[in-house]
mmCIF file of C-alpha atoms and ligand atoms in Angstrom:
data_model
loop_
_atom_site.group_PDB
_atom_site.id
_atom_site.type_symbol
_atom_site.label_atom_id
_atom_site.label_comp_id
_atom_site.label_asym_id
_atom_site.label_seq_id
_atom_site.Cartn_x
_atom_site.Cartn_y
_atom_site.Cartn_z
ATOM 1 C CA LEU A 1 71.051 96.896 124.548
ATOM 2 C CA PRO A 2 68.417 97.200 121.829
ATOM 3 C CA ILE A 3 69.655 98.150 118.389
ATOM 4 C CA ILE A 4 68.203 101.413 117.122
ATOM 5 C CA ARG A 5 67.844 101.653 113.333
ATOM 6 C CA ALA A 6 65.939 104.704 112.146
ATOM 7 C CA HIS A 7 65.376 103.102 108.764
ATOM 8 C CA VAL A 8 67.137 100.832 106.324
ATOM 9 C CA SER A 9 68.047 102.297 102.936
ATOM 10 C CA PRO A 10 68.791 99.528 100.452
ATOM 11 C CA ASP A 11 69.117 101.978 97.577
ATOM 12 C CA TYR A 12 72.170 104.095 98.096
ATOM 13 C CA VAL A 13 72.945 107.161 96.032
ATOM 14 C CA PRO A 14 75.131 107.082 94.055
ATOM 15 C CA ASP A 15 74.756 103.433 93.173
ATOM 16 C CA SER A 16 77.924 101.353 93.268
ATOM 17 C CA LYS A 17 79.011 97.702 93.322
ATOM 18 C CA PHE A 18 81.180 98.321 96.372
ATOM 19 C CA TYR A 19 81.001 100.624 99.349
ATOM 20 C CA LYS A 20 83.365 101.650 102.088
ATOM 21 C CA VAL A 21 81.913 101.540 105.567
ATOM 22 C CA GLU A 22 83.936 103.957 107.669
ATOM 23 C CA ALA A 23 83.257 103.795 111.386
ATOM 24 C CA ILE A 24 84.744 106.060 114.036
ATOM 25 C CA LEU A 25 84.482 104.115 117.261
ATOM 26 C CA ARG A 26 85.613 103.862 120.868
ATOM 27 C CA PRO A 27 89.042 102.195 120.928
ATOM 28 C CA TRP A 28 88.159 99.767 123.719
ATOM 29 C CA ARG A 29 85.246 98.406 121.639
ATOM 30 C CA ILE A 30 87.415 97.478 118.646
ATOM 31 C CA PRO A 31 88.367 93.935 119.708
ATOM 32 C CA GLN A 32 84.679 93.051 120.051
ATOM 33 C CA VAL A 33 83.730 94.665 116.751
ATOM 34 C CA SER A 34 86.528 93.050 114.736
ATOM 35 C CA ALA A 35 85.921 89.611 116.247
ATOM 36 C CA ALA A 36 82.234 89.830 115.321
ATOM 37 C CA LEU A 37 83.040 90.979 111.774
ATOM 38 C CA LEU A 38 85.513 88.137 111.306
ATOM 39 C CA LYS A 39 82.899 85.678 112.529
ATOM 40 C CA MET A 40 80.485 86.872 109.834
ATOM 41 C CA GLY A 41 83.129 86.486 107.115
ATOM 42 C CA ILE A 42 84.396 90.047 106.906
ATOM 43 C CA ARG A 43 88.128 89.519 106.627
ATOM 44 C CA GLY A 44 89.338 92.719 105.006
ATOM 45 C CA VAL A 45 89.452 95.513 107.544
ATOM 46 C CA THR A 46 91.762 98.511 108.022
ATOM 47 C CA VAL A 47 92.027 100.354 111.324
ATOM 48 C CA SER A 48 93.782 103.590 112.229
ATOM 49 C CA ASP A 49 94.259 105.391 115.499
ATOM 50 C CA VAL A 50 92.681 108.805 115.136
ATOM 51 C CA ARG A 51 91.583 111.642 117.369
ATOM 52 C CA GLY A 52 88.298 113.391 117.048
ATOM 53 C CA PHE A 53 85.886 115.951 118.306
ATOM 54 C CA GLY A 54 82.119 115.442 118.430
ATOM 55 C CA ALA A 55 79.284 115.856 120.911
ATOM 56 C CA GLN A 56 81.495 114.080 123.404
ATOM 57 C CA GLY A 57 83.841 117.063 123.179
ATOM 58 C CA GLY A 58 87.041 116.754 125.145
ATOM 59 C CA MET A 59 85.634 114.375 127.724
ATOM 60 C CA THR A 60 87.928 111.389 127.943
ATOM 61 C CA GLU A 61 86.594 107.868 128.141
ATOM 62 C CA ARG A 62 85.773 106.827 131.664
ATOM 63 C CA GLN A 63 85.958 103.141 130.882
ATOM 64 C CA ALA A 64 89.615 102.939 129.945
ATOM 65 C CA GLY A 65 92.425 104.618 131.798
ATOM 66 C CA SER A 66 94.738 104.335 128.820
ATOM 67 C CA GLU A 67 92.606 106.698 126.766
ATOM 68 C CA PHE A 68 94.162 109.996 127.622
ATOM 69 C CA SER A 69 94.137 113.174 125.632
ATOM 70 C CA GLU A 70 95.950 116.341 126.572
ATOM 71 C CA ASP A 71 93.672 118.506 124.424
ATOM 72 C CA LYS A 72 90.080 118.645 123.238
ATOM 73 C CA PHE A 73 90.437 115.657 120.937
ATOM 74 C CA VAL A 74 89.401 112.229 122.106
ATOM 75 C CA ALA A 75 91.225 109.055 121.015
ATOM 76 C CA LYS A 76 89.126 107.039 118.570
ATOM 77 C CA VAL A 77 89.695 104.227 116.117
ATOM 78 C CA LYS A 78 88.722 104.564 112.459
ATOM 79 C CA MET A 79 87.661 101.285 110.926
ATOM 80 C CA GLU A 80 87.444 101.073 107.125
ATOM 81 C CA ILE A 81 85.748 98.119 105.508
ATOM 82 C CA VAL A 82 85.152 97.759 101.773
ATOM 83 C CA VAL A 83 82.345 95.328 100.989
ATOM 84 C CA SER A 84 79.946 94.505 98.175
ATOM 85 C CA LYS A 85 76.659 96.420 98.170
ATOM 86 C CA SER A 86 74.674 93.434 99.450
ATOM 87 C CA GLN A 87 76.868 93.207 102.568
ATOM 88 C CA VAL A 88 76.680 96.845 103.668
ATOM 89 C CA GLU A 89 73.621 96.648 105.930
ATOM 90 C CA ALA A 90 74.804 93.499 107.710
ATOM 91 C CA VAL A 91 78.152 95.139 108.431
ATOM 92 C CA ILE A 92 76.521 98.336 109.710
ATOM 93 C CA ASP A 93 74.142 96.330 111.928
ATOM 94 C CA LYS A 94 77.010 94.349 113.393
ATOM 95 C CA ILE A 95 79.117 97.413 114.110
ATOM 96 C CA ILE A 96 76.206 99.077 115.922
ATOM 97 C CA GLU A 97 75.449 95.911 117.866
ATOM 98 C CA GLU A 98 79.026 95.535 119.089
ATOM 99 C CA ALA A 99 80.100 99.166 119.473
ATOM 100 C CA ARG A 100 77.064 100.740 121.096
ATOM 101 C CA THR A 101 76.975 101.681 124.777
ATOM 102 C CA GLY A 102 74.156 104.223 124.502
ATOM 103 C CA GLU A 103 76.332 106.979 125.912
ATOM 104 C CA ILE A 104 77.533 110.081 124.080
ATOM 105 C CA GLY A 105 80.707 109.253 122.146
ATOM 106 C CA ASP A 106 79.709 105.871 120.684
ATOM 107 C CA GLY A 107 80.795 107.155 117.285
ATOM 108 C CA LYS A 108 79.531 107.511 113.765
ATOM 109 C CA ILE A 109 79.440 105.508 110.536
ATOM 110 C CA PHE A 110 79.967 107.006 107.078
ATOM 111 C CA LEU A 111 79.176 105.222 103.820
ATOM 112 C CA PHE A 112 81.129 105.857 100.605
ATOM 113 C CA PRO A 113 80.712 104.394 97.119
ATOM 114 C CA VAL A 114 83.904 102.715 95.888
ATOM 115 C CA SER A 115 84.639 102.812 92.148
ATOM 116 C CA ASP A 116 86.920 99.813 91.960
ATOM 117 C CA VAL A 117 89.083 97.398 93.925
ATOM 118 C CA ILE A 118 92.479 96.242 92.668
ATOM 119 C CA ARG A 119 94.422 93.384 94.246
ATOM 120 C CA VAL A 120 98.099 94.317 93.969
ATOM 121 C CA ARG A 121 99.386 90.743 94.064
ATOM 122 C CA THR A 122 97.375 89.588 91.050
ATOM 123 C CA GLY A 123 96.192 92.725 89.302
ATOM 124 C CA GLU A 124 92.613 91.499 89.631
ATOM 125 C CA ARG A 125 89.928 94.151 89.621
ATOM 126 C CA GLY A 126 86.306 94.503 90.669
ATOM 127 C CA GLU A 127 84.479 91.543 92.186
ATOM 128 C CA LEU A 128 87.505 89.266 91.800
ATOM 129 C CA ALA A 129 89.626 91.643 93.832
ATOM 130 C CA GLU A 130 86.984 92.431 96.457
ATOM 131 C CA ARG A 131 86.151 88.781 97.188
ATOM 132 C CA MET A 132 88.270 87.143 99.851
ATOM 133 C CA MET A 133 89.012 83.458 100.307
ATOM 134 C CA GLY A 134 86.790 82.160 103.084
ATOM 135 C CA GLY A 135 85.006 85.495 103.109
ATOM 136 C CA ARG A 136 81.327 86.215 103.609
ATOM 137 C CA THR A 137 80.400 85.283 100.031
ATOM 138 C CA ASP A 138 82.144 81.910 100.390
ATOM 139 C CA MET A 139 80.477 81.344 103.746
ATOM 140 C CA SER A 140 77.003 81.912 102.339
ATOM 141 C CA SER A 141 77.447 79.701 99.256
ATOM 142 C CA PRO A 142 76.201 76.203 100.165
ATOM 143 C CA TRP A 143 78.310 74.580 97.407
ATOM 144 C CA SER A 144 81.561 76.042 98.647
ATOM 145 C CA SER A 145 81.370 74.980 102.298
ATOM 146 C CA THR A 146 83.285 71.747 102.691
HETATM 147 P P1 ATP B 201 96.255 88.892 98.890
HETATM 148 O O1 ATP B 201 95.409 87.705 98.535
HETATM 149 O O2 ATP B 201 97.177 89.309 97.850
HETATM 150 O O3 ATP B 201 96.894 88.779 100.258
HETATM 151 P P2 ATP B 201 94.186 90.431 100.141
HETATM 152 O O4 ATP B 201 92.922 90.742 99.464
HETATM 153 O O5 ATP B 201 94.170 89.403 101.208
HETATM 154 O O6 ATP B 201 95.245 90.104 99.004
HETATM 155 P P3 ATP B 201 95.989 92.043 101.557
HETATM 156 O O7 ATP B 201 97.137 92.276 100.649
HETATM 157 O O8 ATP B 201 96.123 91.049 102.624
HETATM 158 O O9 ATP B 201 94.710 91.752 100.683
HETATM 159 O O10 ATP B 201 95.493 93.438 102.128
HETATM 160 C C1 ATP B 201 96.371 94.404 102.608
HETATM 161 C C2 ATP B 201 95.633 95.324 103.541
HETATM 162 O O11 ATP B 201 94.579 95.952 102.860
HETATM 163 C C3 ATP B 201 94.982 94.651 104.712
HETATM 164 O O12 ATP B 201 95.864 94.471 105.789
HETATM 165 C C4 ATP B 201 93.883 95.603 105.057
HETATM 166 O O13 ATP B 201 94.405 96.659 105.845
HETATM 167 C C5 ATP B 201 93.511 96.184 103.722
HETATM 168 N N1 ATP B 201 92.311 95.576 103.159
HETATM 169 C C6 ATP B 201 92.235 94.524 102.357
HETATM 170 N N2 ATP B 201 90.970 94.290 101.982
HETATM 171 C C7 ATP B 201 90.224 95.237 102.578
HETATM 172 C C8 ATP B 201 88.841 95.550 102.586
HETATM 173 N N3 ATP B 201 87.959 94.846 101.895
HETATM 174 N N4 ATP B 201 88.418 96.600 103.314
HETATM 175 C C9 ATP B 201 89.308 97.333 104.003
HETATM 176 N N5 ATP B 201 90.594 97.099 104.051
HETATM 177 C C10 ATP B 201 91.072 96.061 103.335
HETATM 178 N N1 LIG B 202 82.887 90.840 100.149
HETATM 179 C C1 LIG B 202 84.025 90.015 100.516
HETATM 180 C C2 LIG B 202 83.650 88.547 100.402
HETATM 181 O O1 LIG B 202 82.501 88.238 100.456
HETATM 182 C C3 LIG B 202 84.510 90.322 101.917
HETATM 183 C C4 LIG B 202 84.910 91.772 102.048
HETATM 184 C C5 LIG B 202 85.642 92.019 103.307
HETATM 185 O O2 LIG B 202 86.070 91.090 103.989
HETATM 186 N N2 LIG B 202 85.826 93.260 103.612
HETATM 187 O O3 LIG B 202 84.532 87.718 100.265
#
């Protein structure tokens, strides 16, 4: 399937060092999405089972029998990924590439500025806390790949 991008906006408002990419997606697409993100060095991801209502309305997924809802809300998965500003577009592109079927109910992506990141184990903040060992930044640095 071709990827449809209306336009790319490299200058987000408000400006921030980090952003949260929040994607509401079809549950049965999650394994594919997370595998692709991991492959591109995105290692910090949080997922939650949620239920939602959009254009798809109460129509349950045809592709998976396990997705059953007794009311108008359809089972979805919320994926939250905090990344540095320079990684946002690549993450969005990958999610679209892996999650899209072209049918109503493919989901939506929301982008939020993130003020700070704090690693509980070390107390690190900012870039130090957001970076992950073997993460995308490490992968793209030629001097760190041994
Ligand atoms: P440590 O090195 O102390 O293990 P870490 O950065 O690897 O720190 P974890 O403590 O493993 O972080 O993270 C706990 C949880 O926080 C993860 O299971 C994940 O749900 C969430 N998480 C971590 N980083 C991110 C991120 N960048 N985006 C979204 N969720 C994240
Ligand atoms: N930006 C981090 C890094 O390059 C990765 C963030 C993430 O995995 N969510 O290490």
